[in-house]
Coordinates of C-alpha atoms in Angstrom, one line a residue:
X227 CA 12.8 42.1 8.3
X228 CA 13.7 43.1 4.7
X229 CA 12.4 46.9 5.0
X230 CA 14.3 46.9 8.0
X231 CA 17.9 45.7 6.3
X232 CA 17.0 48.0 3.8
X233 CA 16.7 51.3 6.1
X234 CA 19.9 50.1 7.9
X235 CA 21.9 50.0 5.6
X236 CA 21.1 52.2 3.0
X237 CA 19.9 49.9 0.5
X238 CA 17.1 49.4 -1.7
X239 CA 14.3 46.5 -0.6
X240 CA 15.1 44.8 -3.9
X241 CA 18.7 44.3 -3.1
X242 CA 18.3 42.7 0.5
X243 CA 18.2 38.7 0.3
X244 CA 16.6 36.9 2.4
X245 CA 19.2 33.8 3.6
X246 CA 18.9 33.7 7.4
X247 CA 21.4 34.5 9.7
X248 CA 24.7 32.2 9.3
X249 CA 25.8 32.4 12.6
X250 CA 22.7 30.6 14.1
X251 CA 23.7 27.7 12.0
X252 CA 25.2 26.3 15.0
X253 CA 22.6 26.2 17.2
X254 CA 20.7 23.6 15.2
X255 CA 23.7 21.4 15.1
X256 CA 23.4 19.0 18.0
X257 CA 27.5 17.7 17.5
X258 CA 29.0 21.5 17.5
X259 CA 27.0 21.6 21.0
X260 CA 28.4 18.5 22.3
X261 CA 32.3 19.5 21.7
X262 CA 31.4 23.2 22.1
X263 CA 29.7 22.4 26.0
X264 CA 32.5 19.8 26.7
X265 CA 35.5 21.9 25.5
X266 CA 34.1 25.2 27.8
X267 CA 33.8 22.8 30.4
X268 CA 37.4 21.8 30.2
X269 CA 38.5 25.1 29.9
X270 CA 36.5 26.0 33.3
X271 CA 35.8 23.0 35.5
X272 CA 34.2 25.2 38.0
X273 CA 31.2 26.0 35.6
X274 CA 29.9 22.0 35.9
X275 CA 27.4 21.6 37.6
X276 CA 26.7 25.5 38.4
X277 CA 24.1 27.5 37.2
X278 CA 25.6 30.3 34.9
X279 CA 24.5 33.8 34.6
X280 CA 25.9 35.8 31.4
X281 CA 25.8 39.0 31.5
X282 CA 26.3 40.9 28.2
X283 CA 25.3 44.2 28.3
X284 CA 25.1 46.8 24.6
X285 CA 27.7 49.2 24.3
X286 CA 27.0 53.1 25.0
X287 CA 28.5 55.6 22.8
X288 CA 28.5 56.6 19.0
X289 CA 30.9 53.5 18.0
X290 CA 33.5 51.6 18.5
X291 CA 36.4 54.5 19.7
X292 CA 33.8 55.7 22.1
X293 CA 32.3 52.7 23.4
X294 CA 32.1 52.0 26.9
X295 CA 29.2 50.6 29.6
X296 CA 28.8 52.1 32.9
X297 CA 29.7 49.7 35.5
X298 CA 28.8 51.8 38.5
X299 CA 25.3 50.8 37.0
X300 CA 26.4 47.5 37.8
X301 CA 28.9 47.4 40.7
X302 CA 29.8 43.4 40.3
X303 CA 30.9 43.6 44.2
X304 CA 27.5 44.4 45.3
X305 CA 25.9 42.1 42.6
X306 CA 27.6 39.3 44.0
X307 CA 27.8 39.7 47.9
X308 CA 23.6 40.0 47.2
X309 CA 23.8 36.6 45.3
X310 CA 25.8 35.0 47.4
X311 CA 25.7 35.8 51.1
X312 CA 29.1 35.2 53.3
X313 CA 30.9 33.4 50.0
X314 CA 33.9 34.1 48.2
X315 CA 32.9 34.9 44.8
X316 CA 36.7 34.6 43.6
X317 CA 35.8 31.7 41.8
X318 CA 32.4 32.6 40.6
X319 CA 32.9 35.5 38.4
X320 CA 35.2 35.2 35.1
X321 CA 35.6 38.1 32.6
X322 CA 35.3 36.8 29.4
X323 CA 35.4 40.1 27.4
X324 CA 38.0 38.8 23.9
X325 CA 37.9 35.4 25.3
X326 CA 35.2 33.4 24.3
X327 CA 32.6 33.3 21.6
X328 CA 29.1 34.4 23.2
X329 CA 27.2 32.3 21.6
X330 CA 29.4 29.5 22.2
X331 CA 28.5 30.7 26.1
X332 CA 25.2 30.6 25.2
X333 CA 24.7 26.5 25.2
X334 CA 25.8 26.6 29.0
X335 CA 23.5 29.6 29.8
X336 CA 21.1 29.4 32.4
X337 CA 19.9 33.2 32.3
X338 CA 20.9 35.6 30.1
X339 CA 21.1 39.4 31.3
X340 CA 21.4 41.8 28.8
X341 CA 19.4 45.1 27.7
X342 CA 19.4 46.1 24.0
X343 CA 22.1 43.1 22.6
X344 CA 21.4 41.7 19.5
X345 CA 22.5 38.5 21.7
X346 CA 18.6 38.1 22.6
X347 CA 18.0 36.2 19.0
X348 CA 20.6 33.7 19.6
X349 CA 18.9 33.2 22.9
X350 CA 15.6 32.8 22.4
X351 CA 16.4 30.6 19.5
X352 CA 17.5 28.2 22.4
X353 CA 15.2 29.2 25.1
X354 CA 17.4 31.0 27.6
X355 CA 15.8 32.6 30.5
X356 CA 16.4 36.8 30.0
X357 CA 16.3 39.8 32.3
X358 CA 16.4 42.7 30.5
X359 CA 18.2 45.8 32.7
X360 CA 17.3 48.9 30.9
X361 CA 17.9 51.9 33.4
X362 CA 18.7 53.9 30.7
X363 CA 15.6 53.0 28.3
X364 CA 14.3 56.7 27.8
X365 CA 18.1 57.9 26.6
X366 CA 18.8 55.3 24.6
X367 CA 15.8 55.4 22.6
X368 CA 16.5 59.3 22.1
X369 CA 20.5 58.4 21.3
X370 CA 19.7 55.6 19.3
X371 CA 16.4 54.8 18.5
X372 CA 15.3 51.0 17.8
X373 CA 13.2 49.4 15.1
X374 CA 10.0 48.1 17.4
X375 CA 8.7 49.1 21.0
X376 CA 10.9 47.9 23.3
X377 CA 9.0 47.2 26.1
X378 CA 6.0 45.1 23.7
X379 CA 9.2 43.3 21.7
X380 CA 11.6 41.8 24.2
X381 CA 11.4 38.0 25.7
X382 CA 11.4 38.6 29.1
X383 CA 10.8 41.3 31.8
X384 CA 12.5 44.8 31.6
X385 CA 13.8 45.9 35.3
X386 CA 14.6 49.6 35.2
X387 CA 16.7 49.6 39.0
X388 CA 19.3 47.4 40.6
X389 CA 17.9 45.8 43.5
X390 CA 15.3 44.2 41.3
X391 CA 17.7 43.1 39.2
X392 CA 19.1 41.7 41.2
X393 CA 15.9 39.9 43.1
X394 CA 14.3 39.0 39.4
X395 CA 17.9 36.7 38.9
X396 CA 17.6 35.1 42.1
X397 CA 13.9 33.8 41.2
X398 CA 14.6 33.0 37.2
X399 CA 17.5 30.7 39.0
X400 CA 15.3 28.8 40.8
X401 CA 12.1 28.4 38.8
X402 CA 13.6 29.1 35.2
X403 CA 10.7 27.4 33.5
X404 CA 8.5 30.7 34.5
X405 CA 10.5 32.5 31.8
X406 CA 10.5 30.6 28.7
X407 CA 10.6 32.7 25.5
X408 CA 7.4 33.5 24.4
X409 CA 6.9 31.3 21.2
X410 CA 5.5 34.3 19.2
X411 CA 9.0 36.3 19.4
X412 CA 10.4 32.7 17.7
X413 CA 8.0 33.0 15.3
X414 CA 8.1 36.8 14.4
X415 CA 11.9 36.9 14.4
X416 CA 13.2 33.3 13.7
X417 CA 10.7 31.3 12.6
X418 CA 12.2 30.6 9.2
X419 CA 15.8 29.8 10.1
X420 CA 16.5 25.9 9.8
X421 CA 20.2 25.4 10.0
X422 CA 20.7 25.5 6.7
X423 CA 21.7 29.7 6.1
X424 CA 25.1 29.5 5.4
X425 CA 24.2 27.1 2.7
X426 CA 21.5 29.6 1.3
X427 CA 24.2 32.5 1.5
X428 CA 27.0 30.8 -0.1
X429 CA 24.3 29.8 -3.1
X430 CA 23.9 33.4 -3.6
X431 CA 26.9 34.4 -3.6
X432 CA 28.1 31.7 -6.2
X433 CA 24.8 32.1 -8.5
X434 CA 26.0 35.8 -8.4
X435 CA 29.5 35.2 -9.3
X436 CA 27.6 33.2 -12.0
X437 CA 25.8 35.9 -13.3
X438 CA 22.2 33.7 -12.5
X439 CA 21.0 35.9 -9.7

């Protein structure tokens, strides 16, 4: 991923390190799962028991001061009422934008639905179940570009209209094990973290501060 880092930031190859990702630290620490599951659960009772759909869409826009996601792209009424037929839905849907830490919401995850997030790593590091709703695939690519093919990179199917969208979600619910991540995405992309990359980062940064790297 080095030349990658390197475009992306503006840097020469010889200057990117390669430490892992310290934020996926967590996800091979079985203790920070236990209290993280048990302490969401206490939070929101209703979520025991439930299988849990996160969705957690990318931003459109140039940045932060323009950012913004087109909901009539997702209209949660109709999302809902098609999930669950004749059912109040008050206490099935919780907004969690500032709230909660995603990959926190990630050990409770049951599918992930999401389009060009970064949030797929943490995912597939743990095997969620993805649905990848990409109406927009054409445009983004000619706003924003990405690194590999999309449609030969992603874990899971790419669903380009609503209604399937919503007919894909129903299905991954009830036979999840149909959409494991492929183990070659694992591989290719996280293959060499361990649990241990906050360690390797905070070795770097002291051996620099040392003057030995």
């Amino acid at each position: 991923m080095a030349p990658f880092y390197s475009e992306a930031f503006g840097m020469h190859i010889n200057n990117i390190r390669q430490t892992g990702i310290p934020r996926t630290d967590v996800f091979f620490d079985e203790d920070y799962r236990k209290e993280t599951v048990a302490a969401l659960y206490e939070r929101y009772p209703q979520w025991k028991d439930k299988k849990i759909v996160l969705f957690a869409p990318t931003f459109r826009g140039s940045g932060n001061k323009t950012a913004f996601y087109p909901m009539e792209r997702f209209p949660i009424d109709l999302v809902m009422n098609s999930m669950y037929r004749e059912c109040d839905f008050s206490d099935r849907l919780f907004d969690l934008t500032g709230k909660e830490n995603i990959n926190d919401l990630l050990f409770i995850t049951d599918l992930l639905v999401t389009d060009y997030s970064s949030s797929i790593f943490e995912a597939a590091l743990i095997d969620i179940p993805m649905i990848f709703y990409a109406f927009d695939l054409e445009e983004y690519l000619r706003e924003r570009d990405l690194y590999f093919d999309f449609a030969e990179f992603v874990p899971g199917e790419i669903v380009e209209d609503l209604q399937t969208l919503i007919s894909r979600m129903k299905e991954v619910l009830i036979s999840p094990a149909k959409t494991s991540v492929d183990d070659s995405f694992r591989q290719f992309f996280l293959g060499l973290l361990d649990g241990n990359s906050t360690r390797r980062t905070t070795d770097l940064i002291y051996d620099m501060l040392d003057g030995t790297d």
